[in-house]
Amino acid sequence: MVSARVSKIEPSKTVAIDTLAKQLKKEGKDIVNLSAGEPDFPTPDNVKEAAIKAIRENFTKYTAPSGIIELKEAIVNKFKKENNVGYSTENVIVSCGGKHSFYNIVMSLLQKGDEAIIPKPYWVSYSDMVKLSDAAPILCSTDENFRIEADLIKEKITKNTKLIVINSPNNPSGSVIEEKELRKIADIAVEKNIHVLSDEVYEHFIYSGKKHVSIASFNEDIKKMTITLNSLSKTYSMTGWRIGYCAAEKDLAKAVEKMQSQSTGNPTSIAQKAALEALNGPQDFLKERISEFEKRRSLMVKMLNGAGLKCDLPEGAFYCFPGIESTKLNSEQFCQKLLKEHLVAAVPGIAFGTEGHVRFSYAASMPDIKKGMERVKKLIESLS
Ligand code: GLU
């Protein structure tokens, strides 16, 4: 008999589909996996070497539960340099992946009776993690391009609203919040005393000359109300290492540290050394990878539209989120048919709270994208 708390959530669909696709591949099936957002590039060599060195030097014991001080310093520098936000090491908590950071924040901040506003489409795990905290996820719509709008958030605010979750560039739509909207959200949050959880894990994956802006950089008032969340997973191709982090005002950071000290304890010591090297080491590989992602994005968008699925050019992240209404299938049916009959793994839009769409990841090689999209075309043709 499991608890009511766990009974009210669903297993993560991104994780379930990715696991199934990897298993089928292992069994010898010619699967094209465009499900999870996992860059196909390897972790950079200098990062791998730092981890090997850590093992050789027996850096294999417990660390402080919220992370080693050198890593926190590197994160503080990163926030200053890349995001123009001045945090100190007391604001920073290192966790076992961005997902873990999100979980610890909602568990530390929310309780029964609280409401967290989550714009749709949203990353699959936000609403279930809010449910685990016993608070209520309040879903809110976005504009016709899935851009988060301050006025749409404002409509959902009640006296119980404790948190607004924002994610730009967005998983799954790739939309980027306009700076003027971000400033409006900041003003609303400060005025109403509502926290903002800003998930910035795709900050570097932003195209066509756009630049990422961190909400916490606007002024001290919004910085105090913001929890900035990030991860090494996407930027440094370190999905399996499980290192994420957040920065928040000191009392909340302390609460998150307490949660962590009574649950997981420290993130893996070796992975922390790898993360330290990732943040402090050369960053030039990233430019090349991002320009590769831009090419992949163009190819996927072109082929999706060519197959008859309407898809605008996403501004960021590494997902396409085309509409599938023309197929008359719902997103679950579409993805099941695509996997069973055409061996392509993708994630149904309903997992992101948005029916009528499917998410394809282009964090895959060009040949895989091409093959996957040809198969999508075959599926569409078989339906007419
Ligand atoms: N965040 C990635 C995704 O959306 C990884 C899988 C997950 O944890 O959801 O595909």
Short mmCIF file of N, CA, C and O in Angstrom, two decimals, residues 317-380:
data_model
loop_
_atom_site.label_atom_id
_atom_site.label_comp_id
_atom_site.label_asym_id
_atom_site.label_seq_id
_atom_site.Cartn_x
_atom_site.Cartn_y
_atom_site.Cartn_z
N ALA A 317 16.24 26.25 -26.44
CA ALA A 317 16.24 24.85 -25.97
C ALA A 317 16.61 23.92 -27.13
O ALA A 317 17.22 24.37 -28.11
N PHE A 318 16.27 22.64 -27.08
CA PHE A 318 16.54 21.79 -28.25
C PHE A 318 15.38 20.85 -28.53
O PHE A 318 15.57 19.65 -28.69
N TYR A 319 14.19 21.48 -28.59
CA TYR A 319 12.98 20.71 -28.88
C TYR A 319 12.14 21.41 -29.93
O TYR A 319 12.08 22.64 -29.96
N CYS A 320 11.46 20.58 -30.76
CA CYS A 320 10.38 21.10 -31.60
C CYS A 320 9.08 20.58 -31.00
O CYS A 320 9.02 19.45 -30.49
N PHE A 321 8.04 21.39 -31.09
CA PHE A 321 6.78 21.04 -30.43
C PHE A 321 5.63 21.30 -31.42
O PHE A 321 4.77 22.16 -31.20
N PRO A 322 5.64 20.55 -32.55
CA PRO A 322 4.65 20.83 -33.59
C PRO A 322 3.24 20.41 -33.19
O PRO A 322 3.06 19.54 -32.34
N GLY A 323 2.26 21.03 -33.86
CA GLY A 323 0.86 20.64 -33.68
C GLY A 323 0.60 19.37 -34.47
O GLY A 323 1.15 19.18 -35.56
N ILE A 324 -0.25 18.50 -33.91
CA ILE A 324 -0.57 17.25 -34.62
C ILE A 324 -2.07 17.12 -34.86
O ILE A 324 -2.57 16.05 -35.17
N GLU A 325 -2.79 18.26 -34.69
CA GLU A 325 -4.25 18.16 -34.80
C GLU A 325 -4.71 17.62 -36.15
O GLU A 325 -5.69 16.88 -36.23
N SER A 326 -3.95 17.94 -37.22
CA SER A 326 -4.33 17.49 -38.56
C SER A 326 -4.36 15.96 -38.67
O SER A 326 -5.00 15.40 -39.56
N THR A 327 -3.68 15.27 -37.75
CA THR A 327 -3.62 13.80 -37.84
C THR A 327 -4.84 13.14 -37.21
O THR A 327 -5.03 11.93 -37.35
N LYS A 328 -5.64 13.92 -36.47
CA LYS A 328 -6.83 13.41 -35.76
C LYS A 328 -6.48 12.42 -34.64
O LYS A 328 -7.34 11.75 -34.09
N LEU A 329 -5.20 12.30 -34.34
CA LEU A 329 -4.79 11.43 -33.22
C LEU A 329 -4.53 12.32 -32.02
O LEU A 329 -4.10 13.46 -32.18
N ASN A 330 -4.74 11.76 -30.82
CA ASN A 330 -4.26 12.55 -29.68
C ASN A 330 -2.77 12.28 -29.51
O ASN A 330 -2.20 11.39 -30.17
N SER A 331 -2.12 13.03 -28.64
CA SER A 331 -0.66 12.98 -28.61
C SER A 331 -0.13 11.61 -28.14
O SER A 331 0.90 11.15 -28.61
N GLU A 332 -0.88 10.95 -27.25
CA GLU A 332 -0.49 9.60 -26.80
C GLU A 332 -0.58 8.62 -27.97
O GLU A 332 0.33 7.82 -28.19
N GLN A 333 -1.71 8.68 -28.68
CA GLN A 333 -1.91 7.75 -29.81
C GLN A 333 -0.83 7.97 -30.86
O GLN A 333 -0.26 7.02 -31.40
N PHE A 334 -0.55 9.24 -31.12
CA PHE A 334 0.46 9.58 -32.14
C PHE A 334 1.81 8.97 -31.75
O PHE A 334 2.47 8.30 -32.56
N CYS A 335 2.22 9.18 -30.49
CA CYS A 335 3.55 8.71 -30.08
C CYS A 335 3.61 7.18 -30.03
O CYS A 335 4.65 6.59 -30.36
N GLN A 336 2.49 6.56 -29.63
CA GLN A 336 2.49 5.09 -29.59
C GLN A 336 2.63 4.51 -30.99
O GLN A 336 3.39 3.57 -31.23
N LYS A 337 1.87 5.07 -31.92
CA LYS A 337 1.91 4.60 -33.32
C LYS A 337 3.31 4.83 -33.90
O LYS A 337 3.86 3.97 -34.57
N LEU A 338 3.87 6.00 -33.60
CA LEU A 338 5.18 6.36 -34.13
C LEU A 338 6.25 5.40 -33.61
O LEU A 338 7.13 4.96 -34.36
N LEU A 339 6.13 5.02 -32.35
CA LEU A 339 7.14 4.12 -31.79
C LEU A 339 6.92 2.68 -32.26
O LEU A 339 7.85 2.02 -32.73
N LYS A 340 5.66 2.21 -32.18
CA LYS A 340 5.38 0.81 -32.53
C LYS A 340 5.58 0.53 -34.01
O LYS A 340 6.19 -0.45 -34.40
N GLU A 341 5.05 1.43 -34.85
CA GLU A 341 5.04 1.14 -36.29
C GLU A 341 6.23 1.73 -37.04
O GLU A 341 6.59 1.24 -38.10
N HIS A 342 6.85 2.78 -36.47
CA HIS A 342 7.93 3.44 -37.22
C HIS A 342 9.21 3.59 -36.41
O HIS A 342 10.17 4.22 -36.87
N LEU A 343 9.22 3.05 -35.21
CA LEU A 343 10.43 3.00 -34.36
C LEU A 343 11.07 4.36 -34.07
O LEU A 343 12.30 4.49 -34.03
N VAL A 344 10.22 5.36 -33.87
CA VAL A 344 10.73 6.68 -33.46
C VAL A 344 10.13 7.02 -32.10
O VAL A 344 8.91 6.96 -31.91
N ALA A 345 10.99 7.38 -31.14
CA ALA A 345 10.50 7.74 -29.81
C ALA A 345 10.39 9.26 -29.69
O ALA A 345 11.34 9.99 -29.97
N ALA A 346 9.20 9.73 -29.30
CA ALA A 346 8.94 11.16 -29.05
C ALA A 346 8.01 11.24 -27.84
O ALA A 346 7.50 10.22 -27.38
N VAL A 347 7.80 12.45 -27.32
CA VAL A 347 7.02 12.57 -26.08
C VAL A 347 5.69 13.28 -26.36
O VAL A 347 5.68 14.36 -26.96
N PRO A 348 4.57 12.68 -25.93
CA PRO A 348 3.26 13.31 -26.18
C PRO A 348 3.11 14.65 -25.45
O PRO A 348 3.54 14.79 -24.29
N GLY A 349 2.48 15.60 -26.12
CA GLY A 349 2.30 16.93 -25.53
C GLY A 349 1.53 16.91 -24.22
O GLY A 349 1.75 17.77 -23.36
N ILE A 350 0.66 15.93 -24.05
CA ILE A 350 -0.14 15.87 -22.82
C ILE A 350 0.77 15.76 -21.58
O ILE A 350 0.41 16.24 -20.51
N ALA A 351 1.95 15.17 -21.75
CA ALA A 351 2.91 15.09 -20.63
C ALA A 351 3.33 16.48 -20.16
O ALA A 351 3.73 16.67 -19.01
N PHE A 352 3.22 17.46 -21.07
CA PHE A 352 3.60 18.84 -20.75
C PHE A 352 2.35 19.71 -20.55
O PHE A 352 2.41 20.93 -20.66
N GLY A 353 1.23 19.02 -20.30
CA GLY A 353 -0.04 19.72 -20.05
C GLY A 353 -0.66 20.32 -21.30
O GLY A 353 -1.53 21.17 -21.21
N THR A 354 -0.23 19.88 -22.49
CA THR A 354 -0.69 20.51 -23.73
C THR A 354 -1.00 19.46 -24.79
O THR A 354 -0.11 18.97 -25.49
N GLU A 355 -2.28 19.12 -24.92
CA GLU A 355 -2.72 18.15 -25.92
C GLU A 355 -2.59 18.77 -27.31
O GLU A 355 -2.50 20.00 -27.45
N GLY A 356 -2.54 17.90 -28.34
CA GLY A 356 -2.50 18.41 -29.71
C GLY A 356 -1.09 18.74 -30.20
O GLY A 356 -0.92 19.30 -31.28
N HIS A 357 -0.09 18.38 -29.41
CA HIS A 357 1.31 18.62 -29.80
C HIS A 357 2.16 17.41 -29.41
O HIS A 357 1.77 16.61 -28.55
N VAL A 358 3.31 17.30 -30.06
CA VAL A 358 4.27 16.24 -29.72
C VAL A 358 5.64 16.89 -29.62
O VAL A 358 5.96 17.81 -30.39
N ARG A 359 6.46 16.42 -28.66
CA ARG A 359 7.81 16.99 -28.53
C ARG A 359 8.85 16.07 -29.15
O ARG A 359 8.93 14.89 -28.83
N PHE A 360 9.63 16.65 -30.08
CA PHE A 360 10.78 15.94 -30.66
C PHE A 360 12.04 16.65 -30.20
O PHE A 360 12.15 17.87 -30.34
N SER A 361 13.00 15.89 -29.70
CA SER A 361 14.27 16.49 -29.29
C SER A 361 15.24 16.50 -30.47
O SER A 361 15.38 15.50 -31.17
N TYR A 362 15.88 17.65 -30.70
CA TYR A 362 16.94 17.65 -31.72
C TYR A 362 18.33 17.65 -31.10
O TYR A 362 19.32 18.03 -31.73
N ALA A 363 18.40 17.16 -29.85
CA ALA A 363 19.71 16.91 -29.24
C ALA A 363 20.20 15.53 -29.71
O ALA A 363 20.69 14.72 -28.93
N ALA A 364 19.99 15.27 -30.98
CA ALA A 364 20.36 13.99 -31.60
C ALA A 364 21.16 14.30 -32.86
O ALA A 364 21.15 15.45 -33.33
N SER A 365 21.83 13.29 -33.42
CA SER A 365 22.70 13.55 -34.58
C SER A 365 21.86 13.90 -35.82
O SER A 365 20.69 13.55 -35.90
N MET A 366 22.49 14.57 -36.77
CA MET A 366 21.80 14.92 -38.02
C MET A 366 21.24 13.67 -38.71
O MET A 366 20.07 13.68 -39.12
N PRO A 367 22.04 12.58 -38.86
CA PRO A 367 21.46 11.39 -39.52
C PRO A 367 20.24 10.86 -38.77
O PRO A 367 19.26 10.45 -39.39
N ASP A 368 20.28 10.89 -37.43
CA ASP A 368 19.12 10.42 -36.66
C ASP A 368 17.90 11.32 -36.87
O ASP A 368 16.77 10.83 -37.00
N ILE A 369 18.16 12.62 -36.90
CA ILE A 369 17.04 13.55 -37.10
C ILE A 369 16.42 13.30 -38.48
O ILE A 369 15.20 13.20 -38.62
N LYS A 370 17.29 13.13 -39.46
CA LYS A 370 16.81 12.93 -40.83
C LYS A 370 15.97 11.64 -40.92
O LYS A 370 14.86 11.63 -41.43
N LYS A 371 16.55 10.57 -40.37
CA LYS A 371 15.86 9.28 -40.40
C LYS A 371 14.54 9.36 -39.63
O LYS A 371 13.50 8.89 -40.09
N GLY A 372 14.59 9.98 -38.46
CA GLY A 372 13.38 10.11 -37.63
C GLY A 372 12.29 10.88 -38.35
O GLY A 372 11.12 10.49 -38.36
N MET A 373 12.67 11.97 -39.00
CA MET A 373 11.68 12.82 -39.68
C MET A 373 11.11 12.13 -40.93
O MET A 373 9.94 12.30 -41.26
N GLU A 374 11.95 11.34 -41.61
CA GLU A 374 11.43 10.58 -42.76
C GLU A 374 10.36 9.60 -42.29
O GLU A 374 9.33 9.38 -42.94
N ARG A 375 10.61 9.03 -41.12
CA ARG A 375 9.63 8.08 -40.58
C ARG A 375 8.35 8.78 -40.12
O ARG A 375 7.26 8.24 -40.24
N VAL A 376 8.50 9.99 -39.59
CA VAL A 376 7.31 10.76 -39.20
C VAL A 376 6.47 11.00 -40.45
O VAL A 376 5.24 10.85 -40.44
N LYS A 377 7.14 11.34 -41.56
CA LYS A 377 6.43 11.59 -42.81
C LYS A 377 5.66 10.33 -43.24
O LYS A 377 4.50 10.41 -43.66
N LYS A 378 6.31 9.18 -43.08
CA LYS A 378 5.65 7.91 -43.45
C LYS A 378 4.39 7.70 -42.61
O LYS A 378 3.36 7.26 -43.10
N LEU A 379 4.51 8.02 -41.31
CA LEU A 379 3.34 7.87 -40.43
C LEU A 379 2.20 8.77 -40.91
O LEU A 379 1.06 8.32 -41.05
N ILE A 380 2.53 10.03 -41.22
CA ILE A 380 1.49 10.97 -41.66
C ILE A 380 0.85 10.45 -42.96
O ILE A 380 -0.36 10.47 -43.11
#
